[in-house]
XYZ file of C-alpha atoms in Angstrom:
569
model
C -15.640 -24.624 -23.781
C -17.336 -21.205 -24.068
C -20.753 -20.058 -25.208
C -19.729 -20.080 -28.840
C -19.727 -23.860 -28.954
C -22.750 -24.617 -26.821
C -26.057 -25.675 -28.233
C -28.296 -24.810 -25.311
C -28.770 -21.480 -23.606
C -28.909 -23.026 -20.161
C -25.347 -24.386 -20.604
C -23.836 -20.951 -21.053
C -21.403 -19.605 -18.438
C -23.205 -16.707 -16.594
C -20.040 -14.640 -16.915
C -20.424 -14.733 -20.721
C -23.666 -12.783 -20.439
C -21.804 -9.616 -19.423
C -20.736 -7.685 -22.498
C -18.610 -4.533 -22.579
C -20.256 -1.515 -24.191
C -17.361 0.287 -25.891
C -19.261 3.580 -25.889
C -19.754 3.789 -22.112
C -17.094 1.481 -20.722
C -19.782 -0.434 -18.771
C -20.375 -4.192 -18.713
C -24.029 -4.787 -19.586
C -26.284 -7.810 -19.120
C -27.376 -8.869 -22.607
C -30.527 -11.039 -22.894
C -32.150 -12.211 -26.135
C -35.877 -11.378 -26.418
C -37.078 -14.899 -25.624
C -34.654 -15.676 -22.810
C -36.302 -16.621 -19.517
C -36.004 -13.890 -16.843
C -34.480 -16.005 -14.143
C -32.083 -14.759 -11.418
C -29.167 -16.166 -13.439
C -30.244 -15.922 -17.082
C -28.160 -17.616 -19.721
C -28.297 -15.872 -23.119
C -25.592 -16.138 -25.715
C -22.858 -13.530 -25.321
C -22.730 -10.921 -28.088
C -25.274 -12.650 -30.360
C -27.661 -10.417 -32.298
C -29.683 -13.296 -33.725
C -33.202 -13.821 -32.296
C -33.697 -16.753 -29.987
C -35.321 -19.865 -31.504
C -39.055 -20.205 -30.983
C -39.036 -23.808 -29.759
C -37.028 -24.537 -26.588
C -35.735 -27.825 -28.062
C -34.397 -26.185 -31.208
C -30.594 -25.807 -31.096
C -29.329 -22.252 -30.822
C -27.476 -20.984 -33.897
C -23.755 -21.403 -33.476
C -21.295 -18.624 -34.123
C -18.169 -18.784 -36.285
C -19.477 -21.573 -38.513
C -18.730 -19.534 -41.612
C -15.302 -19.658 -43.166
C -12.769 -17.296 -41.598
C -12.618 -15.130 -44.741
C -16.383 -14.543 -44.655
C -17.456 -13.614 -41.089
C -21.195 -13.691 -40.334
C -23.045 -10.432 -40.959
C -22.896 -7.998 -38.090
C -19.494 -9.215 -36.848
C -17.208 -7.423 -39.300
C -17.529 -3.884 -37.851
C -16.917 -5.018 -34.286
C -13.586 -6.517 -35.306
C -12.092 -3.321 -36.640
C -8.721 -2.462 -34.995
C -10.088 0.872 -33.735
C -12.779 -0.882 -31.746
C -10.316 -3.351 -30.256
C -8.173 -0.502 -29.029
C -11.174 1.269 -27.548
C -12.346 -1.905 -25.792
C -8.932 -2.445 -24.273
C -8.775 1.100 -22.999
C -12.235 0.861 -21.476
C -11.447 -2.396 -19.706
C -8.244 -0.926 -18.324
C -10.117 2.160 -17.155
C -12.848 0.291 -15.296
C -10.541 -2.328 -13.793
C -7.505 -0.111 -13.308
C -7.524 -0.613 -9.539
C -6.452 -4.216 -10.015
C -2.962 -3.152 -10.931
C -2.408 -1.366 -7.604
C -3.692 -3.528 -4.781
C -5.680 -6.713 -4.776
C -8.335 -5.990 -2.194
C -9.029 -2.612 -3.678
C -9.052 -3.944 -7.203
C -11.621 -6.557 -6.344
C -13.951 -3.804 -5.184
C -13.685 -2.138 -8.596
C -14.352 -5.429 -10.332
C -17.392 -5.921 -8.148
C -18.964 -2.816 -9.627
C -19.041 -4.609 -12.973
C -21.141 -7.419 -11.565
C -24.578 -7.534 -9.988
C -25.742 -5.060 -7.373
C -26.350 -7.896 -4.962
C -22.597 -7.895 -4.352
C -23.194 -4.964 -2.022
C -24.795 -7.459 0.355
C -21.622 -9.533 0.388
C -19.554 -6.741 1.948
C -19.337 -6.663 5.719
C -18.603 -3.346 7.410
C -17.692 -1.940 10.812
C -17.839 1.644 12.128
C -14.672 3.732 12.006
C -15.667 5.286 15.370
C -14.338 8.672 14.286
C -10.786 7.362 13.893
C -10.552 8.090 10.146
C -10.458 11.315 8.157
C -14.005 10.605 7.029
C -13.071 8.759 3.838
C -10.712 9.237 0.897
C -11.077 12.201 -1.474
C -10.360 12.107 -5.206
C -8.343 15.340 -5.159
C -6.230 14.504 -2.083
C -3.547 12.001 -1.119
C -5.079 8.687 -0.041
C -4.168 6.606 3.023
C -5.789 3.178 3.328
C -5.085 0.877 6.273
C -4.976 -2.754 5.116
C -5.192 -5.368 7.888
C -4.693 -9.111 7.569
C -5.889 -10.972 10.663
C -5.019 -14.367 12.107
C -8.695 -15.171 12.658
C -9.769 -18.626 11.475
C -12.956 -18.634 9.442
C -14.292 -21.226 7.053
C -12.901 -24.712 6.661
C -9.349 -25.863 6.226
C -7.673 -23.189 8.383
C -7.044 -25.190 11.550
C -3.321 -25.333 10.875
C -2.833 -21.575 10.813
C -2.794 -18.808 13.418
C -3.771 -19.034 17.048
C -6.724 -21.268 17.804
C -9.656 -19.198 19.031
C -7.996 -15.894 18.089
C -10.367 -12.935 17.919
C -8.385 -11.776 14.917
C -5.306 -9.701 15.755
C -3.517 -7.277 13.400
C -1.210 -9.991 12.087
C -0.269 -8.218 8.828
C -0.740 -4.458 8.580
C 0.063 -2.171 5.661
C -0.488 1.590 5.464
C -1.024 2.231 1.754
C -0.273 5.838 0.837
C -1.180 7.076 -2.639
C 0.279 10.427 -3.688
C -2.014 13.381 -4.313
C -0.960 13.505 -7.990
C -1.242 9.658 -8.235
C 2.302 9.472 -9.603
C 3.506 7.106 -6.863
C 2.431 5.088 -3.843
C 4.001 3.506 -0.774
C 2.843 0.329 0.965
C 4.402 0.631 4.440
C 4.402 -2.608 6.466
C 4.088 -2.296 10.260
C 5.606 -5.295 12.109
C 3.091 -7.102 14.335
C 5.711 -7.423 17.117
C 6.543 -3.703 17.216
C 6.227 -2.242 20.706
C 3.767 0.664 20.655
C 1.315 2.562 22.821
C -2.300 1.716 22.044
C -4.497 4.730 22.886
C -7.938 4.746 24.488
C -10.409 3.611 21.827
C -14.080 4.684 21.710
C -15.712 1.623 20.128
C -19.259 1.008 18.871
C -20.865 -2.021 20.521
C -23.359 -4.450 18.941
C -26.279 -2.667 20.601
C -25.189 0.663 19.098
C -23.759 2.106 22.320
C -20.174 3.357 22.588
C -17.624 1.934 25.016
C -14.172 3.369 25.601
C -11.654 0.530 25.635
C -8.676 1.609 27.804
C -5.315 1.968 26.095
C -2.117 0.062 26.867
C 1.502 1.219 26.929
C 4.456 -0.794 25.684
C 2.494 -3.608 24.019
C 2.727 -5.384 20.671
C 1.142 -3.629 17.742
C -1.004 -6.643 16.837
C -2.957 -6.276 20.109
C -4.510 -3.078 18.688
C -7.089 -5.404 17.118
C -9.058 -8.225 18.792
C -7.561 -7.721 22.245
C -10.125 -6.562 24.837
C -12.782 -6.144 22.145
C -10.762 -3.718 20.023
C -11.956 -3.235 16.437
C -10.129 -1.980 13.315
C -10.925 1.603 14.374
C -8.559 1.087 17.315
C -5.835 -0.117 14.952
C -6.456 3.093 13.002
C -5.902 5.185 16.138
C -2.756 3.240 16.972
C -1.341 3.872 13.463
C -2.097 7.591 13.803
C -0.383 7.657 17.192
C 2.635 5.833 15.769
C 3.098 7.535 12.407
C 1.279 10.868 12.592
C -0.763 9.802 9.540
C -4.547 9.458 9.920
C -5.971 6.730 7.607
C -8.912 7.604 5.360
C -10.409 4.077 5.375
C -9.624 0.540 6.465
C -9.949 -2.908 4.884
C -9.665 -6.195 6.756
C -9.113 -9.687 5.310
C -8.634 -13.078 6.948
C -6.966 -16.322 5.800
C -9.732 -17.172 3.343
C -9.096 -13.984 1.350
C -5.682 -15.182 0.193
C -7.060 -18.589 -0.807
C -10.134 -17.386 -2.680
C -8.530 -14.436 -4.440
C -5.531 -16.356 -5.740
C -7.800 -19.131 -7.006
C -9.994 -16.544 -8.735
C -7.083 -15.281 -10.868
C -5.760 -18.761 -11.606
C -2.742 -18.602 -9.310
C 0.181 -16.266 -8.616
C 3.789 -16.774 -9.653
C 6.369 -16.745 -6.830
C 10.086 -17.365 -6.739
C 12.276 -19.129 -4.175
C 16.047 -18.870 -4.007
C 16.249 -22.142 -2.050
C 14.196 -25.238 -1.215
C 11.581 -24.675 1.494
C 10.089 -27.276 3.790
C 8.225 -25.495 6.581
C 6.110 -27.859 8.713
C 4.500 -24.916 10.538
C 3.088 -23.229 7.421
C 2.835 -26.515 5.464
C 4.845 -25.038 2.577
C 7.051 -27.490 0.720
C 8.513 -26.228 -2.544
C 11.867 -26.591 -4.328
C 13.914 -23.576 -5.379
C 12.745 -21.774 -8.517
C 9.529 -20.276 -9.848
C 6.116 -21.677 -8.963
C 2.472 -20.749 -9.444
C 0.589 -20.984 -6.146
C -3.094 -20.615 -5.335
C -5.575 -21.511 -2.649
C -4.142 -23.471 0.277
C -0.609 -23.333 -1.115
C -0.774 -19.535 -1.548
C -1.814 -19.148 2.084
C 1.061 -21.388 3.159
C 3.440 -19.212 1.145
C 2.439 -15.934 2.811
C 2.376 -17.578 6.264
C 5.862 -19.114 6.101
C 8.662 -17.515 8.061
C 10.876 -20.186 9.665
C 12.401 -21.230 6.328
C 13.139 -17.753 4.885
C 15.494 -15.000 5.892
C 16.198 -14.963 9.634
C 13.063 -16.947 10.398
C 11.113 -14.141 12.068
C 8.167 -11.923 11.337
C 10.344 -9.403 9.439
C 11.332 -12.163 7.016
C 7.670 -13.055 6.553
C 6.894 -9.406 5.765
C 9.428 -9.532 2.928
C 7.930 -12.668 1.411
C 4.425 -11.178 1.707
C 5.571 -8.046 -0.097
C 7.025 -10.164 -2.872
C 3.739 -12.086 -3.106
C 1.597 -8.931 -3.277
C 3.809 -7.443 -6.006
C 3.414 -10.616 -8.059
C -0.336 -10.677 -7.457
C -0.670 -7.117 -8.693
C 1.222 -7.907 -11.849
C -1.115 -10.844 -12.430
C -4.177 -8.674 -11.889
C -2.792 -6.071 -14.293
C -2.228 -8.619 -17.028
C -4.548 -8.875 -20.017
C -5.186 -12.488 -19.044
C -7.156 -11.157 -16.063
C -8.467 -7.799 -17.282
C -10.036 -9.163 -20.453
C -11.631 -12.232 -18.864
C -15.238 -11.618 -17.733
C -15.196 -15.004 -15.987
C -12.171 -14.078 -13.859
C -13.576 -10.637 -13.110
C -16.823 -12.189 -11.872
C -14.902 -14.652 -9.685
C -12.798 -11.812 -8.301
C -15.897 -9.772 -7.518
C -17.527 -12.652 -5.639
C -14.358 -13.659 -3.795
C -13.331 -10.135 -2.899
C -16.651 -8.875 -1.616
C -17.116 -11.993 0.511
C -13.552 -11.871 1.907
C -13.404 -8.190 2.908
C -14.564 -6.266 5.929
C -14.407 -2.512 5.364
C -15.301 0.629 7.259
C -18.882 1.776 6.857
C -17.846 4.600 4.503
C -16.607 2.022 1.971
C -19.597 -0.330 2.114
C -20.585 0.384 -1.480
C -19.544 -1.140 -4.779
C -19.610 2.362 -6.244
C -17.250 3.749 -3.580
C -14.866 0.809 -3.975
C -14.961 1.291 -7.752
C -14.041 4.975 -7.335
C -11.127 3.996 -5.096
C -9.991 1.371 -7.602
C -10.022 3.902 -10.437
C -7.868 6.309 -8.428
C -5.367 3.508 -7.798
C -5.522 2.495 -11.449
C -3.629 5.645 -12.340
C -0.491 4.216 -10.723
C 2.448 2.568 -12.459
C 3.689 -0.479 -10.546
C 7.299 0.683 -10.886
C 6.404 3.633 -8.651
C 4.632 1.536 -6.029
C 7.144 0.930 -3.233
C 6.872 -1.749 -0.575
C 8.745 -0.707 2.564
C 8.914 -1.744 6.217
C 8.992 0.591 9.216
C 12.667 0.754 10.367
C 12.991 -1.232 13.587
C 15.610 -2.924 15.766
C 15.578 -5.719 18.360
C 14.077 -4.678 21.674
C 17.081 -3.889 23.947
C 14.937 -4.531 27.048
C 14.771 -8.271 26.241
C 17.607 -10.741 26.826
C 16.376 -12.878 23.959
C 14.567 -10.367 21.719
C 11.169 -11.456 20.465
C 9.804 -7.975 19.899
C 11.156 -4.904 18.097
C 11.233 -1.156 18.714
C 11.499 1.782 16.357
C 14.797 3.065 15.023
C 13.757 6.548 16.075
C 15.554 8.701 13.491
C 15.027 6.567 10.357
C 11.458 5.645 11.366
C 10.466 9.271 11.870
C 12.097 10.100 8.553
C 9.934 7.481 6.800
C 6.767 8.666 8.599
C 7.476 12.260 7.572
C 7.964 11.242 3.946
C 4.542 9.587 3.935
C 2.917 12.462 5.788
C 4.450 15.052 3.454
C 3.582 13.059 0.308
C 7.231 12.437 -0.687
C 7.879 9.612 -3.126
C 10.184 6.689 -2.270
C 10.924 6.319 -5.989
C 12.500 8.760 -8.425
C 9.285 10.435 -9.532
C 9.284 14.007 -10.820
C 6.634 15.880 -8.890
C 5.177 19.230 -9.922
C 5.252 20.511 -6.378
C 8.909 19.599 -5.995
C 9.842 21.208 -9.308
C 8.047 24.393 -8.279
C 9.830 24.476 -4.953
C 13.205 23.849 -6.600
C 12.590 26.812 -8.923
C 11.627 29.091 -6.026
C 14.670 28.010 -4.024
C 17.161 28.312 -6.881
C 18.870 31.324 -5.372
C 19.448 29.800 -1.935
C 20.122 26.260 -3.209
C 23.562 27.377 -4.342
C 24.548 27.593 -0.673
C 24.560 23.786 -0.573
C 26.900 23.427 -3.549
C 30.654 23.135 -3.092
C 33.221 21.319 -0.992
C 32.247 19.868 2.372
C 34.372 19.444 5.473
C 34.792 16.159 7.301
C 32.362 15.869 10.254
C 35.301 15.944 12.676
C 36.278 19.423 11.404
C 32.833 20.970 12.047
C 32.621 23.413 14.971
C 29.088 24.286 16.022
C 27.180 25.567 19.051
C 23.639 24.183 19.453
C 20.870 26.377 20.870
C 17.233 25.564 21.621
C 15.088 28.206 19.929
C 11.618 26.729 20.338
C 12.022 22.954 20.206
C 10.852 20.747 23.080
C 12.783 20.889 26.336
C 16.082 19.002 26.201
C 16.240 18.997 22.380
C 19.644 20.766 22.241
C 21.178 18.149 24.515
C 19.696 15.234 22.578
C 20.810 16.685 19.248
C 24.286 17.231 20.656
C 24.441 13.569 21.699
C 23.432 12.522 18.222
C 25.982 14.798 16.538
C 28.876 13.600 18.722
C 28.072 9.880 19.009
C 26.469 9.061 15.656
C 27.314 11.808 13.157
C 30.980 12.273 14.112
C 30.628 16.019 14.806
C 32.801 15.897 17.937
C 33.572 19.622 18.063
C 30.077 20.584 19.076
C 28.636 21.991 22.288
C 25.330 22.790 23.996
C 24.865 26.549 24.242
C 21.524 26.450 26.066
C 18.453 28.452 25.045
C 18.403 30.984 22.225
C 17.536 34.612 23.025
C 14.169 34.212 21.298
C 12.024 31.428 19.844
C 12.114 30.832 16.097
C 9.754 28.872 13.838
C 12.406 27.370 11.591
C 15.758 25.783 12.419
C 18.683 27.880 11.121
C 22.441 27.534 10.763
C 24.446 30.765 10.856
C 28.023 30.728 9.610
C 30.835 32.982 8.419
C 32.004 32.929 4.766
C 35.127 30.938 5.658
C 32.933 28.308 7.335
C 30.872 27.517 4.217
C 32.456 24.097 3.776
C 31.558 23.211 7.370
C 28.026 24.576 6.911
C 27.433 22.473 3.801
C 28.626 19.339 5.580
C 26.413 19.965 8.609
C 23.427 20.839 6.377
C 23.798 17.461 4.672
C 23.863 15.658 8.035
C 20.799 17.492 9.365
C 18.800 17.668 6.134
C 18.832 21.479 6.105
C 17.609 23.297 3.021
C 19.517 26.208 1.503
C 16.920 28.537 3.015
C 17.899 27.360 6.512
C 21.538 28.371 5.963
C 22.174 31.964 6.997
C 25.489 33.540 5.924
C 26.596 35.854 8.726
C 29.243 35.820 11.428
C 30.863 33.135 13.500
C 30.795 33.001 17.297
C 33.431 31.927 19.789
C 33.023 28.508 21.371
C 34.126 27.362 24.834
C 37.677 26.794 23.562
C 37.895 30.320 22.173
C 37.674 29.113 18.573
C 35.283 30.344 15.840
C 32.147 28.183 15.546
C 28.825 28.171 13.707
C 25.456 28.559 15.459
C 22.725 25.960 15.023
C 19.396 27.189 16.419
C 16.707 24.492 16.737
C 13.312 25.927 15.870
C 9.758 24.741 16.434
C 10.074 22.596 13.282
C 12.723 20.392 14.971
C 11.386 16.833 14.977
C 13.923 14.956 17.066
C 17.565 14.034 17.309
C 18.875 12.613 14.050
C 15.670 13.321 12.118
C 16.085 15.103 8.790
C 14.608 18.565 9.047
C 13.524 19.171 5.457
C 11.219 16.158 4.791
C 10.300 17.326 1.270
C 13.900 16.990 0.137
C 14.752 13.951 2.212
C 15.684 10.589 0.834
C 14.665 7.286 2.340
C 17.152 5.906 4.905
C 19.946 4.001 3.177
C 19.217 0.779 5.070
C 15.431 0.927 4.557
C 14.101 -2.473 3.468
C 12.022 -1.740 0.359
C 11.137 -3.016 -3.105
C 8.872 -2.031 -5.993
C 5.870 -3.903 -7.355
C 7.223 -4.194 -10.908
C 10.209 -6.398 -10.024
C 10.353 -10.175 -9.624
C 12.342 -11.074 -6.536
C 13.086 -14.506 -5.102
C 12.617 -15.214 -1.388
C 15.911 -16.158 0.261
């Protein structure tokens, strides 16, 4: 029952007091002249009638007139033009909800009371960030879910007494032109090097926490007093991408946020009965919230291969569904839900000090609100079982594909088919040389090429040769040592009759047309004509595509988009 059917002001839902001003796009607190000025006042939403003089007199009720004769003052506000404007304003102010839940909640919080600022906990970034996101630049937000138990009802999850490790970590990259975004999951069991971490202590002093080599990624937080700023440094060391800001949430965030929106729809391809996560659901679609939602994102033994990578997939499915729910009109047009989201989100989050502001979170939410969910890609860092373990429990990077993914993020390349102005401009400028890539291509076994090191790190020619022969099938290749001089860019020189070989090798290496140099062939060790591949300073590693701006995601990359409903298997 809403405020329209209540007879007393004190019975009105506080959320109904917030009314959208269609001229400014702001939610405003509307109080009738005689309403008491208490911390949580309770006037009638949208009523222009004066309050009754006597407290015991019943408040006038709305919509008592016949439908064909609305009360005076209501007719104009029901015109179609105003409805359209109101919808646009709501979508503008709450646009962040369609991109990522924790960010969206910050935007919603701006619509509520300023005391919500006090709900937000913050920690220093210790100089590990870029200094905060910028509206005219690409955005990189590090999202961390910890296994720390807080509040009641969480005894069955995570490690008892955990300081809160980086249990679930996502690097959210938003393109500079806001046309696309990538949510890149980093497995908690990935073996990494954690660098030395200058960390602010409770007394304000700074302590350098020594780094560790060859340890699990999740130890970058909580272990030895490490804070989220250390996880930031570890991500930069791993990916080459420096995050702008971080956000941390624990178990309670999932429970409170899903309850605030009235539950999230998930889909299971089979029955699940997981005693460890306490999830018991039959196959099919279900709406989960609170405790059940937490059990869903924590389950792993009953899905996929039963490991952390399988849990990452089910978490990505959950987040995509949650974003669709937040984007729906059912959420965006409900002041009550927006208030609940604001309260739940600001209490559940810990952010870096540069984000400890409803206004800053709102600005971030609005930037994310420009995204279309079909161009928001969930992906996982390419990894493989750790070969150093007899029974693998950890994973290591697939060097080539992983570096390819990192470079795509770093160079602002979309994982979806999005037309980008920068790419179109480059394609136009390269039109003349692009033709060099068009035409028939030889089989890899027919390619003859000599590899020279012209400025890459020591040993690069040998490592690239190993990749070409063992993984790319270019068996007629040889190491020709160092080039006569260093070069900035990798080049491939070939004779006109070797064009089909050059195109095939360019495809394998990710060379652009500009890197292909028509010229003369050279004689290889067998006395046969061969091409010359000179590795320049831009060489990134054996098997890594050289032209990141034209690269495609690895074929076996595990990814999905936020607009699709997928069932956990």
